[in-house]
Amino acid sequence: MEKNKFRFWHKRNKQFIENHSVKFKKDGSISNQYGAIEISQCSGLKDGKGNLIFEGDIVLDFRKHSSVLQFWRCRFANGSFSFFNGNSIMKNVDTTKFEVMGNIYQN
């Protein structure tokens, strides 16, 4: 499992940036003193192609055998990562049947 890996979205420039530092508060939460930067933490989970899944990623669910495609968004809430589709929340799911299709910033 990947630990303490982050991705940084620059809101004004509308692109991911590298080499941005992360500071933690005493309570363990992330300090984001820059309003123009959106921080996404890595979930430590990988999709079926081996891609790491970050907060804000949109994944396609291949577990269902249906003509309806199901997309889920990865999010961190209440101390754990989950997947949300607007109606349902999934936790502790086998993500090897998922494929990262994009993210909430670029798509």
PDB file of N, CA and C in Angstrom:
ATOM      1  N   MET A   1       0.840  -1.182   0.000  1.00  0.00           N
ATOM      2  CA  MET A   1       0.000   0.000   0.000  1.00  0.00           C
ATOM      3  C   MET A   1       0.880   1.238   0.000  1.00  0.00           C
ATOM      4  N   GLU A   2       0.558   2.188  -0.884  1.00  0.00           N
ATOM      5  CA  GLU A   2       1.274   3.457  -0.936  1.00  0.00           C
ATOM      6  C   GLU A   2       0.807   4.328   0.223  1.00  0.00           C
ATOM      7  N   LYS A   3       1.747   4.933   0.937  1.00  0.00           N
ATOM      8  CA  LYS A   3       1.375   5.796   2.055  1.00  0.00           C
ATOM      9  C   LYS A   3       1.869   7.203   1.809  1.00  0.00           C
ATOM     10  N   ASN A   4       1.061   8.150   2.243  1.00  0.00           N
ATOM     11  CA  ASN A   4       1.416   9.568   2.185  1.00  0.00           C
ATOM     12  C   ASN A   4       1.843  10.030   0.793  1.00  0.00           C
ATOM     13  N   LYS A   5       1.113   9.601  -0.206  1.00  0.00           N
ATOM     14  CA  LYS A   5       1.357  10.068  -1.566  1.00  0.00           C
ATOM     15  C   LYS A   5       0.215  11.015  -1.925  1.00  0.00           C
ATOM     16  N   PHE A   6       0.557  12.157  -2.521  1.00  0.00           N
ATOM     17  CA  PHE A   6      -0.432  13.183  -2.821  1.00  0.00           C
ATOM     18  C   PHE A   6      -0.316  13.646  -4.268  1.00  0.00           C
ATOM     19  N   ARG A   7      -1.388  14.258  -4.725  1.00  0.00           N
ATOM     20  CA  ARG A   7      -1.427  14.864  -6.051  1.00  0.00           C
ATOM     21  C   ARG A   7      -1.967  16.275  -5.842  1.00  0.00           C
ATOM     22  N   PHE A   8      -1.468  17.242  -6.618  1.00  0.00           N
ATOM     23  CA  PHE A   8      -1.800  18.654  -6.407  1.00  0.00           C
ATOM     24  C   PHE A   8      -2.379  19.270  -7.674  1.00  0.00           C
ATOM     25  N   TRP A   9      -3.601  19.794  -7.572  1.00  0.00           N
ATOM     26  CA  TRP A   9      -4.270  20.439  -8.694  1.00  0.00           C
ATOM     27  C   TRP A   9      -4.241  21.950  -8.484  1.00  0.00           C
ATOM     28  N   HIS A  10      -3.680  22.671  -9.456  1.00  0.00           N
ATOM     29  CA  HIS A  10      -3.641  24.125  -9.393  1.00  0.00           C
ATOM     30  C   HIS A  10      -4.928  24.652 -10.024  1.00  0.00           C
ATOM     31  N   LYS A  11      -5.791  25.266  -9.209  1.00  0.00           N
ATOM     32  CA  LYS A  11      -7.119  25.679  -9.652  1.00  0.00           C
ATOM     33  C   LYS A  11      -7.077  26.737 -10.753  1.00  0.00           C
ATOM     34  N   ARG A  12      -6.199  27.718 -10.610  1.00  0.00           N
ATOM     35  CA  ARG A  12      -6.155  28.803 -11.605  1.00  0.00           C
ATOM     36  C   ARG A  12      -5.544  28.339 -12.918  1.00  0.00           C
ATOM     37  N   ASN A  13      -4.460  27.555 -12.850  1.00  0.00           N
ATOM     38  CA  ASN A  13      -3.789  27.089 -14.064  1.00  0.00           C
ATOM     39  C   ASN A  13      -4.445  25.851 -14.665  1.00  0.00           C
ATOM     40  N   LYS A  14      -5.347  25.238 -13.898  1.00  0.00           N
ATOM     41  CA  LYS A  14      -6.081  24.041 -14.319  1.00  0.00           C
ATOM     42  C   LYS A  14      -5.148  22.926 -14.805  1.00  0.00           C
ATOM     43  N   GLN A  15      -4.199  22.592 -13.923  1.00  0.00           N
ATOM     44  CA  GLN A  15      -3.276  21.493 -14.227  1.00  0.00           C
ATOM     45  C   GLN A  15      -2.698  20.938 -12.933  1.00  0.00           C
ATOM     46  N   PHE A  16      -2.253  19.680 -13.013  1.00  0.00           N
ATOM     47  CA  PHE A  16      -1.569  19.093 -11.864  1.00  0.00           C
ATOM     48  C   PHE A  16      -0.155  19.638 -11.819  1.00  0.00           C
ATOM     49  N   ILE A  17       0.320  19.881 -10.608  1.00  0.00           N
ATOM     50  CA  ILE A  17       1.682  20.384 -10.425  1.00  0.00           C
ATOM     51  C   ILE A  17       2.460  19.388  -9.578  1.00  0.00           C
ATOM     52  N   GLU A  18       3.760  19.442  -9.683  1.00  0.00           N
ATOM     53  CA  GLU A  18       4.619  18.550  -8.912  1.00  0.00           C
ATOM     54  C   GLU A  18       5.428  19.344  -7.907  1.00  0.00           C
ATOM     55  N   ASN A  19       6.069  18.623  -7.021  1.00  0.00           N
ATOM     56  CA  ASN A  19       6.983  19.209  -6.047  1.00  0.00           C
ATOM     57  C   ASN A  19       6.334  20.251  -5.151  1.00  0.00           C
ATOM     58  N   HIS A  20       5.137  19.958  -4.708  1.00  0.00           N
ATOM     59  CA  HIS A  20       4.459  20.829  -3.761  1.00  0.00           C
ATOM     60  C   HIS A  20       4.558  20.171  -2.388  1.00  0.00           C
ATOM     61  N   SER A  21       4.847  20.942  -1.371  1.00  0.00           N
ATOM     62  CA  SER A  21       5.027  20.358  -0.040  1.00  0.00           C
ATOM     63  C   SER A  21       3.691  20.241   0.687  1.00  0.00           C
ATOM     64  N   VAL A  22       3.611  19.259   1.557  1.00  0.00           N
ATOM     65  CA  VAL A  22       2.427  19.033   2.377  1.00  0.00           C
ATOM     66  C   VAL A  22       2.830  19.205   3.829  1.00  0.00           C
ATOM     67  N   LYS A  23       2.045  19.976   4.559  1.00  0.00           N
ATOM     68  CA  LYS A  23       2.280  20.147   5.988  1.00  0.00           C
ATOM     69  C   LYS A  23       1.087  19.585   6.734  1.00  0.00           C
ATOM     70  N   PHE A  24       1.360  18.929   7.844  1.00  0.00           N
ATOM     71  CA  PHE A  24       0.305  18.334   8.646  1.00  0.00           C
ATOM     72  C   PHE A  24       0.100  19.133   9.921  1.00  0.00           C
ATOM     73  N   LYS A  25      -1.161  19.276  10.306  1.00  0.00           N
ATOM     74  CA  LYS A  25      -1.488  19.922  11.571  1.00  0.00           C
ATOM     75  C   LYS A  25      -1.276  18.930  12.707  1.00  0.00           C
ATOM     76  N   LYS A  26      -1.308  19.411  13.931  1.00  0.00           N
ATOM     77  CA  LYS A  26      -1.119  18.541  15.092  1.00  0.00           C
ATOM     78  C   LYS A  26      -2.161  17.434  15.166  1.00  0.00           C
ATOM     79  N   ASP A  27      -3.367  17.697  14.660  1.00  0.00           N
ATOM     80  CA  ASP A  27      -4.432  16.685  14.704  1.00  0.00           C
ATOM     81  C   ASP A  27      -4.315  15.664  13.569  1.00  0.00           C
ATOM     82  N   GLY A  28      -3.299  15.802  12.711  1.00  0.00           N
ATOM     83  CA  GLY A  28      -3.078  14.856  11.618  1.00  0.00           C
ATOM     84  C   GLY A  28      -3.704  15.261  10.305  1.00  0.00           C
ATOM     85  N   SER A  29      -4.515  16.318  10.297  1.00  0.00           N
ATOM     86  CA  SER A  29      -5.127  16.760   9.049  1.00  0.00           C
ATOM     87  C   SER A  29      -4.106  17.550   8.227  1.00  0.00           C
ATOM     88  N   ILE A  30      -4.407  17.702   6.956  1.00  0.00           N
ATOM     89  CA  ILE A  30      -3.495  18.390   6.040  1.00  0.00           C
ATOM     90  C   ILE A  30      -3.736  19.884   6.103  1.00  0.00           C
ATOM     91  N   SER A  31      -2.661  20.646   6.215  1.00  0.00           N
ATOM     92  CA  SER A  31      -2.735  22.099   6.204  1.00  0.00           C
ATOM     93  C   SER A  31      -2.579  22.571   4.765  1.00  0.00           C
ATOM     94  N   ASN A  32      -3.587  23.251   4.255  1.00  0.00           N
ATOM     95  CA  ASN A  32      -3.524  23.789   2.893  1.00  0.00           C
ATOM     96  C   ASN A  32      -3.617  25.301   2.976  1.00  0.00           C
ATOM     97  N   GLN A  33      -2.460  25.934   3.067  1.00  0.00           N
ATOM     98  CA  GLN A  33      -2.434  27.385   3.199  1.00  0.00           C
ATOM     99  C   GLN A  33      -2.567  28.091   1.858  1.00  0.00           C
ATOM    100  N   TYR A  34      -2.535  27.327   0.772  1.00  0.00           N
ATOM    101  CA  TYR A  34      -2.629  27.917  -0.554  1.00  0.00           C
ATOM    102  C   TYR A  34      -4.021  27.624  -1.122  1.00  0.00           C
ATOM    103  N   GLY A  35      -4.860  28.632  -1.226  1.00  0.00           N
ATOM    104  CA  GLY A  35      -6.222  28.440  -1.706  1.00  0.00           C
ATOM    105  C   GLY A  35      -6.309  28.000  -3.149  1.00  0.00           C
ATOM    106  N   ALA A  36      -5.249  28.226  -3.923  1.00  0.00           N
ATOM    107  CA  ALA A  36      -5.267  27.872  -5.339  1.00  0.00           C
ATOM    108  C   ALA A  36      -4.903  26.412  -5.577  1.00  0.00           C
ATOM    109  N   ILE A  37      -4.543  25.681  -4.528  1.00  0.00           N
ATOM    110  CA  ILE A  37      -4.108  24.292  -4.667  1.00  0.00           C
ATOM    111  C   ILE A  37      -5.138  23.360  -4.039  1.00  0.00           C
ATOM    112  N   GLU A  38      -5.542  22.355  -4.797  1.00  0.00           N
ATOM    113  CA  GLU A  38      -6.428  21.302  -4.305  1.00  0.00           C
ATOM    114  C   GLU A  38      -5.573  20.055  -4.093  1.00  0.00           C
ATOM    115  N   ILE A  39      -5.614  19.484  -2.892  1.00  0.00           N
ATOM    116  CA  ILE A  39      -4.778  18.331  -2.553  1.00  0.00           C
ATOM    117  C   ILE A  39      -5.618  17.062  -2.577  1.00  0.00           C
ATOM    118  N   SER A  40      -5.121  16.045  -3.293  1.00  0.00           N
ATOM    119  CA  SER A  40      -5.779  14.735  -3.337  1.00  0.00           C
ATOM    120  C   SER A  40      -4.815  13.695  -2.797  1.00  0.00           C
ATOM    121  N   GLN A  41      -5.271  12.922  -1.832  1.00  0.00           N
ATOM    122  CA  GLN A  41      -4.441  11.880  -1.247  1.00  0.00           C
ATOM    123  C   GLN A  41      -4.635  10.569  -1.996  1.00  0.00           C
ATOM    124  N   CYS A  42      -3.558   9.813  -2.106  1.00  0.00           N
ATOM    125  CA  CYS A  42      -3.617   8.487  -2.710  1.00  0.00           C
ATOM    126  C   CYS A  42      -4.334   7.540  -1.753  1.00  0.00           C
ATOM    127  N   SER A  43      -5.246   6.735  -2.286  1.00  0.00           N
ATOM    128  CA  SER A  43      -5.983   5.789  -1.450  1.00  0.00           C
ATOM    129  C   SER A  43      -5.155   4.562  -1.100  1.00  0.00           C
ATOM    130  N   GLY A  44      -4.064   4.339  -1.852  1.00  0.00           N
ATOM    131  CA  GLY A  44      -3.271   3.129  -1.670  1.00  0.00           C
ATOM    132  C   GLY A  44      -3.849   1.960  -2.447  1.00  0.00           C
ATOM    133  N   LEU A  45      -5.011   2.161  -3.076  1.00  0.00           N
ATOM    134  CA  LEU A  45      -5.665   1.124  -3.870  1.00  0.00           C
ATOM    135  C   LEU A  45      -5.266   1.270  -5.327  1.00  0.00           C
ATOM    136  N   LYS A  46      -5.312   0.164  -6.063  1.00  0.00           N
ATOM    137  CA  LYS A  46      -4.995   0.180  -7.495  1.00  0.00           C
ATOM    138  C   LYS A  46      -6.165  -0.394  -8.283  1.00  0.00           C
ATOM    139  N   ASP A  47      -6.317   0.113  -9.509  1.00  0.00           N
ATOM    140  CA  ASP A  47      -7.356  -0.426 -10.375  1.00  0.00           C
ATOM    141  C   ASP A  47      -6.844  -1.698 -11.057  1.00  0.00           C
ATOM    142  N   GLY A  48      -7.634  -2.270 -11.941  1.00  0.00           N
ATOM    143  CA  GLY A  48      -7.277  -3.512 -12.610  1.00  0.00           C
ATOM    144  C   GLY A  48      -6.059  -3.411 -13.497  1.00  0.00           C
ATOM    145  N   LYS A  49      -5.663  -2.205 -13.883  1.00  0.00           N
ATOM    146  CA  LYS A  49      -4.478  -1.999 -14.725  1.00  0.00           C
ATOM    147  C   LYS A  49      -3.258  -1.600 -13.904  1.00  0.00           C
ATOM    148  N   GLY A  50      -3.408  -1.565 -12.577  1.00  0.00           N
ATOM    149  CA  GLY A  50      -2.287  -1.236 -11.705  1.00  0.00           C
ATOM    150  C   GLY A  50      -2.114   0.239 -11.436  1.00  0.00           C
ATOM    151  N   ASN A  51      -3.057   1.076 -11.875  1.00  0.00           N
ATOM    152  CA  ASN A  51      -2.983   2.518 -11.623  1.00  0.00           C
ATOM    153  C   ASN A  51      -3.435   2.834 -10.209  1.00  0.00           C
ATOM    154  N   LEU A  52      -2.686   3.679  -9.516  1.00  0.00           N
ATOM    155  CA  LEU A  52      -3.094   4.124  -8.189  1.00  0.00           C
ATOM    156  C   LEU A  52      -4.369   4.947  -8.280  1.00  0.00           C
ATOM    157  N   ILE A  53      -5.231   4.813  -7.277  1.00  0.00           N
ATOM    158  CA  ILE A  53      -6.483   5.552  -7.228  1.00  0.00           C
ATOM    159  C   ILE A  53      -6.361   6.651  -6.172  1.00  0.00           C
ATOM    160  N   PHE A  54      -6.603   7.895  -6.597  1.00  0.00           N
ATOM    161  CA  PHE A  54      -6.517   9.062  -5.726  1.00  0.00           C
ATOM    162  C   PHE A  54      -7.916   9.588  -5.443  1.00  0.00           C
ATOM    163  N   GLU A  55      -8.022  10.384  -4.370  1.00  0.00           N
ATOM    164  CA  GLU A  55      -9.255  11.123  -4.113  1.00  0.00           C
ATOM    165  C   GLU A  55      -9.611  11.904  -5.371  1.00  0.00           C
ATOM    166  N   GLY A  56     -10.874  11.905  -5.729  1.00  0.00           N
ATOM    167  CA  GLY A  56     -11.320  12.656  -6.895  1.00  0.00           C
ATOM    168  C   GLY A  56     -11.237  11.888  -8.196  1.00  0.00           C
ATOM    169  N   ASP A  57     -10.656  10.692  -8.187  1.00  0.00           N
ATOM    170  CA  ASP A  57     -10.616   9.889  -9.410  1.00  0.00           C
ATOM    171  C   ASP A  57     -11.993   9.321  -9.706  1.00  0.00           C
ATOM    172  N   ILE A  58     -12.294   9.209 -10.981  1.00  0.00           N
ATOM    173  CA  ILE A  58     -13.533   8.601 -11.452  1.00  0.00           C
ATOM    174  C   ILE A  58     -13.158   7.233 -11.997  1.00  0.00           C
ATOM    175  N   VAL A  59     -13.819   6.203 -11.475  1.00  0.00           N
ATOM    176  CA  VAL A  59     -13.513   4.836 -11.905  1.00  0.00           C
ATOM    177  C   VAL A  59     -14.750   4.203 -12.544  1.00  0.00           C
ATOM    178  N   LEU A  60     -14.502   3.352 -13.514  1.00  0.00           N
ATOM    179  CA  LEU A  60     -15.557   2.576 -14.157  1.00  0.00           C
ATOM    180  C   LEU A  60     -15.593   1.215 -13.496  1.00  0.00           C
ATOM    181  N   ASP A  61     -16.775   0.768 -13.125  1.00  0.00           N
ATOM    182  CA  ASP A  61     -16.982  -0.484 -12.397  1.00  0.00           C
ATOM    183  C   ASP A  61     -17.315  -1.601 -13.390  1.00  0.00           C
ATOM    184  N   PHE A  62     -16.412  -2.583 -13.509  1.00  0.00           N
ATOM    185  CA  PHE A  62     -16.623  -3.716 -14.406  1.00  0.00           C
ATOM    186  C   PHE A  62     -17.194  -4.930 -13.685  1.00  0.00           C
ATOM    187  N   ARG A  63     -17.585  -4.786 -12.425  1.00  0.00           N
ATOM    188  CA  ARG A  63     -18.100  -5.928 -11.670  1.00  0.00           C
ATOM    189  C   ARG A  63     -19.511  -6.312 -12.094  1.00  0.00           C
ATOM    190  N   LYS A  64     -20.278  -5.367 -12.556  1.00  0.00           N
ATOM    191  CA  LYS A  64     -21.671  -5.610 -12.926  1.00  0.00           C
ATOM    192  C   LYS A  64     -21.746  -6.115 -14.366  1.00  0.00           C
ATOM    193  N   HIS A  65     -22.565  -7.085 -14.599  1.00  0.00           N
ATOM    194  CA  HIS A  65     -22.800  -7.570 -15.958  1.00  0.00           C
ATOM    195  C   HIS A  65     -24.112  -6.967 -16.429  1.00  0.00           C
ATOM    196  N   SER A  66     -24.024  -5.741 -16.900  1.00  0.00           N
ATOM    197  CA  SER A  66     -25.204  -4.971 -17.271  1.00  0.00           C
ATOM    198  C   SER A  66     -24.841  -4.071 -18.437  1.00  0.00           C
ATOM    199  N   SER A  67     -25.836  -3.627 -19.159  1.00  0.00           N
ATOM    200  CA  SER A  67     -25.583  -2.699 -20.257  1.00  0.00           C
ATOM    201  C   SER A  67     -25.409  -1.266 -19.746  1.00  0.00           C
ATOM    202  N   VAL A  68     -25.646  -1.050 -18.463  1.00  0.00           N
ATOM    203  CA  VAL A  68     -25.512   0.281 -17.868  1.00  0.00           C
ATOM    204  C   VAL A  68     -24.113   0.410 -17.255  1.00  0.00           C
ATOM    205  N   LEU A  69     -23.360   1.397 -17.707  1.00  0.00           N
ATOM    206  CA  LEU A  69     -22.030   1.630 -17.148  1.00  0.00           C
ATOM    207  C   LEU A  69     -22.176   2.319 -15.797  1.00  0.00           C
ATOM    208  N   GLN A  70     -21.406   1.885 -14.818  1.00  0.00           N
ATOM    209  CA  GLN A  70     -21.448   2.510 -13.504  1.00  0.00           C
ATOM    210  C   GLN A  70     -20.111   3.177 -13.213  1.00  0.00           C
ATOM    211  N   PHE A  71     -20.177   4.474 -12.960  1.00  0.00           N
ATOM    212  CA  PHE A  71     -18.998   5.251 -12.612  1.00  0.00           C
ATOM    213  C   PHE A  71     -19.073   5.614 -11.139  1.00  0.00           C
ATOM    214  N   TRP A  72     -17.931   5.588 -10.474  1.00  0.00           N
ATOM    215  CA  TRP A  72     -17.842   5.903  -9.054  1.00  0.00           C
ATOM    216  C   TRP A  72     -16.726   6.916  -8.847  1.00  0.00           C
ATOM    217  N   ARG A  73     -16.876   7.759  -7.839  1.00  0.00           N
ATOM    218  CA  ARG A  73     -15.847   8.744  -7.478  1.00  0.00           C
ATOM    219  C   ARG A  73     -15.211   8.324  -6.169  1.00  0.00           C
ATOM    220  N   CYS A  74     -13.895   8.332  -6.136  1.00  0.00           N
ATOM    221  CA  CYS A  74     -13.158   8.021  -4.911  1.00  0.00           C
ATOM    222  C   CYS A  74     -13.156   9.258  -4.021  1.00  0.00           C
ATOM    223  N   ARG A  75     -13.450   9.054  -2.741  1.00  0.00           N
ATOM    224  CA  ARG A  75     -13.425  10.173  -1.801  1.00  0.00           C
ATOM    225  C   ARG A  75     -12.968   9.682  -0.430  1.00  0.00           C
ATOM    226  N   PHE A  76     -12.481  10.609   0.356  1.00  0.00           N
ATOM    227  CA  PHE A  76     -12.055  10.325   1.722  1.00  0.00           C
ATOM    228  C   PHE A  76     -13.036  11.013   2.652  1.00  0.00           C
ATOM    229  N   ALA A  77     -13.708  10.226   3.483  1.00  0.00           N
ATOM    230  CA  ALA A  77     -14.674  10.788   4.430  1.00  0.00           C
ATOM    231  C   ALA A  77     -14.741   9.905   5.657  1.00  0.00           C
ATOM    232  N   ASN A  78     -14.905  10.512   6.793  1.00  0.00           N
ATOM    233  CA  ASN A  78     -15.039   9.788   8.061  1.00  0.00           C
ATOM    234  C   ASN A  78     -13.885   8.810   8.309  1.00  0.00           C
ATOM    235  N   GLY A  79     -12.689   9.213   7.929  1.00  0.00           N
ATOM    236  CA  GLY A  79     -11.501   8.430   8.243  1.00  0.00           C
ATOM    237  C   GLY A  79     -11.178   7.285   7.308  1.00  0.00           C
ATOM    238  N   SER A  80     -11.893   7.164   6.173  1.00  0.00           N
ATOM    239  CA  SER A  80     -11.562   6.077   5.245  1.00  0.00           C
ATOM    240  C   SER A  80     -11.932   6.463   3.812  1.00  0.00           C
ATOM    241  N   PHE A  81     -11.366   5.721   2.860  1.00  0.00           N
ATOM    242  CA  PHE A  81     -11.682   5.935   1.457  1.00  0.00           C
ATOM    243  C   PHE A  81     -12.914   5.133   1.094  1.00  0.00           C
ATOM    244  N   SER A  82     -13.747   5.719   0.232  1.00  0.00           N
ATOM    245  CA  SER A  82     -14.938   5.024  -0.249  1.00  0.00           C
ATOM    246  C   SER A  82     -15.190   5.478  -1.682  1.00  0.00           C
ATOM    247  N   PHE A  83     -16.160   4.848  -2.313  1.00  0.00           N
ATOM    248  CA  PHE A  83     -16.542   5.187  -3.677  1.00  0.00           C
ATOM    249  C   PHE A  83     -18.009   5.585  -3.671  1.00  0.00           C
ATOM    250  N   PHE A  84     -18.319   6.687  -4.346  1.00  0.00           N
ATOM    251  CA  PHE A  84     -19.636   7.300  -4.298  1.00  0.00           C
ATOM    252  C   PHE A  84     -20.118   7.533  -5.728  1.00  0.00           C
ATOM    253  N   ASN A  85     -21.392   7.221  -6.013  1.00  0.00           N
ATOM    254  CA  ASN A  85     -21.919   7.455  -7.363  1.00  0.00           C
ATOM    255  C   ASN A  85     -23.119   8.395  -7.378  1.00  0.00           C
ATOM    256  N   GLY A  86     -23.365   9.088  -6.309  1.00  0.00           N
ATOM    257  CA  GLY A  86     -24.497   9.994  -6.227  1.00  0.00           C
ATOM    258  C   GLY A  86     -25.667   9.397  -5.468  1.00  0.00           C
ATOM    259  N   ASN A  87     -25.769   8.079  -5.492  1.00  0.00           N
ATOM    260  CA  ASN A  87     -26.853   7.387  -4.800  1.00  0.00           C
ATOM    261  C   ASN A  87     -26.345   6.412  -3.742  1.00  0.00           C
ATOM    262  N   SER A  88     -25.221   5.803  -4.000  1.00  0.00           N
ATOM    263  CA  SER A  88     -24.702   4.744  -3.128  1.00  0.00           C
ATOM    264  C   SER A  88     -23.257   5.005  -2.756  1.00  0.00           C
ATOM    265  N   ILE A  89     -22.849   4.401  -1.648  1.00  0.00           N
ATOM    266  CA  ILE A  89     -21.459   4.455  -1.187  1.00  0.00           C
ATOM    267  C   ILE A  89     -20.960   3.026  -1.053  1.00  0.00           C
ATOM    268  N   MET A  90     -19.746   2.765  -1.554  1.00  0.00           N
ATOM    269  CA  MET A  90     -19.119   1.454  -1.403  1.00  0.00           C
ATOM    270  C   MET A  90     -17.831   1.601  -0.606  1.00  0.00           C
ATOM    271  N   LYS A  91     -17.619   0.685   0.303  1.00  0.00           N
ATOM    272  CA  LYS A  91     -16.365   0.604   1.057  1.00  0.00           C
ATOM    273  C   LYS A  91     -15.860  -0.825   0.967  1.00  0.00           C
ATOM    274  N   ASN A  92     -14.572  -1.018   1.194  1.00  0.00           N
ATOM    275  CA  ASN A  92     -13.958  -2.351   1.208  1.00  0.00           C
ATOM    276  C   ASN A  92     -14.322  -3.149  -0.035  1.00  0.00           C
ATOM    277  N   VAL A  93     -14.098  -2.558  -1.187  1.00  0.00           N
ATOM    278  CA  VAL A  93     -14.451  -3.194  -2.456  1.00  0.00           C
ATOM    279  C   VAL A  93     -13.192  -3.636  -3.193  1.00  0.00           C
ATOM    280  N   ASP A  94     -13.304  -4.681  -4.000  1.00  0.00           N
ATOM    281  CA  ASP A  94     -12.197  -5.171  -4.818  1.00  0.00           C
ATOM    282  C   ASP A  94     -12.015  -4.223  -5.998  1.00  0.00           C
ATOM    283  N   THR A  95     -11.005  -3.375  -5.938  1.00  0.00           N
ATOM    284  CA  THR A  95     -10.808  -2.359  -6.976  1.00  0.00           C
ATOM    285  C   THR A  95     -10.118  -2.910  -8.225  1.00  0.00           C
ATOM    286  N   THR A  96      -9.749  -4.185  -8.220  1.00  0.00           N
ATOM    287  CA  THR A  96      -9.138  -4.757  -9.431  1.00  0.00           C
ATOM    288  C   THR A  96     -10.160  -4.895 -10.548  1.00  0.00           C
ATOM    289  N   LYS A  97     -11.434  -4.717 -10.248  1.00  0.00           N
ATOM    290  CA  LYS A  97     -12.497  -4.731 -11.267  1.00  0.00           C
ATOM    291  C   LYS A  97     -12.869  -3.309 -11.681  1.00  0.00           C
ATOM    292  N   PHE A  98     -12.088  -2.327 -11.243  1.00  0.00           N
ATOM    293  CA  PHE A  98     -12.293  -0.926 -11.600  1.00  0.00           C
ATOM    294  C   PHE A  98     -11.237  -0.501 -12.609  1.00  0.00           C
ATOM    295  N   GLU A  99     -11.535   0.568 -13.343  1.00  0.00           N
ATOM    296  CA  GLU A  99     -10.536   1.201 -14.199  1.00  0.00           C
ATOM    297  C   GLU A  99     -10.655   2.704 -14.022  1.00  0.00           C
ATOM    298  N   VAL A 100      -9.531   3.371 -13.715  1.00  0.00           N
ATOM    299  CA  VAL A 100      -9.525   4.829 -13.583  1.00  0.00           C
ATOM    300  C   VAL A 100      -9.771   5.422 -14.967  1.00  0.00           C
ATOM    301  N   MET A 101     -10.837   6.225 -15.075  1.00  0.00           N
ATOM    302  CA  MET A 101     -11.216   6.826 -16.351  1.00  0.00           C
ATOM    303  C   MET A 101     -10.868   8.315 -16.416  1.00  0.00           C
ATOM    304  N   GLY A 102     -10.641   8.916 -15.280  1.00  0.00           N
ATOM    305  CA  GLY A 102     -10.338  10.344 -15.218  1.00  0.00           C
ATOM    306  C   GLY A 102     -10.439  10.827 -13.791  1.00  0.00           C
ATOM    307  N   ASN A 103     -10.678  12.113 -13.640  1.00  0.00           N
ATOM    308  CA  ASN A 103     -10.800  12.691 -12.306  1.00  0.00           C
ATOM    309  C   ASN A 103     -11.723  13.896 -12.354  1.00  0.00           C
ATOM    310  N   ILE A 104     -12.101  14.383 -11.186  1.00  0.00           N
ATOM    311  CA  ILE A 104     -13.061  15.495 -11.114  1.00  0.00           C
ATOM    312  C   ILE A 104     -12.468  16.822 -11.566  1.00  0.00           C
ATOM    313  N   TYR A 105     -11.168  16.892 -11.727  1.00  0.00           N
ATOM    314  CA  TYR A 105     -10.521  18.140 -12.103  1.00  0.00           C
ATOM    315  C   TYR A 105     -10.412  18.300 -13.605  1.00  0.00           C
ATOM    316  N   GLN A 106     -10.064  17.238 -14.302  1.00  0.00           N
ATOM    317  CA  GLN A 106      -9.821  17.323 -15.743  1.00  0.00           C
ATOM    318  C   GLN A 106     -11.004  16.848 -16.574  1.00  0.00           C
ATOM    319  N   ASN A 107     -11.923  16.090 -16.019  1.00  0.00           N
ATOM    320  CA  ASN A 107     -13.013  15.519 -16.805  1.00  0.00           C
ATOM    321  C   ASN A 107     -14.348  16.006 -16.315  1.00  0.00           C
TER     322      ASN A 107
END
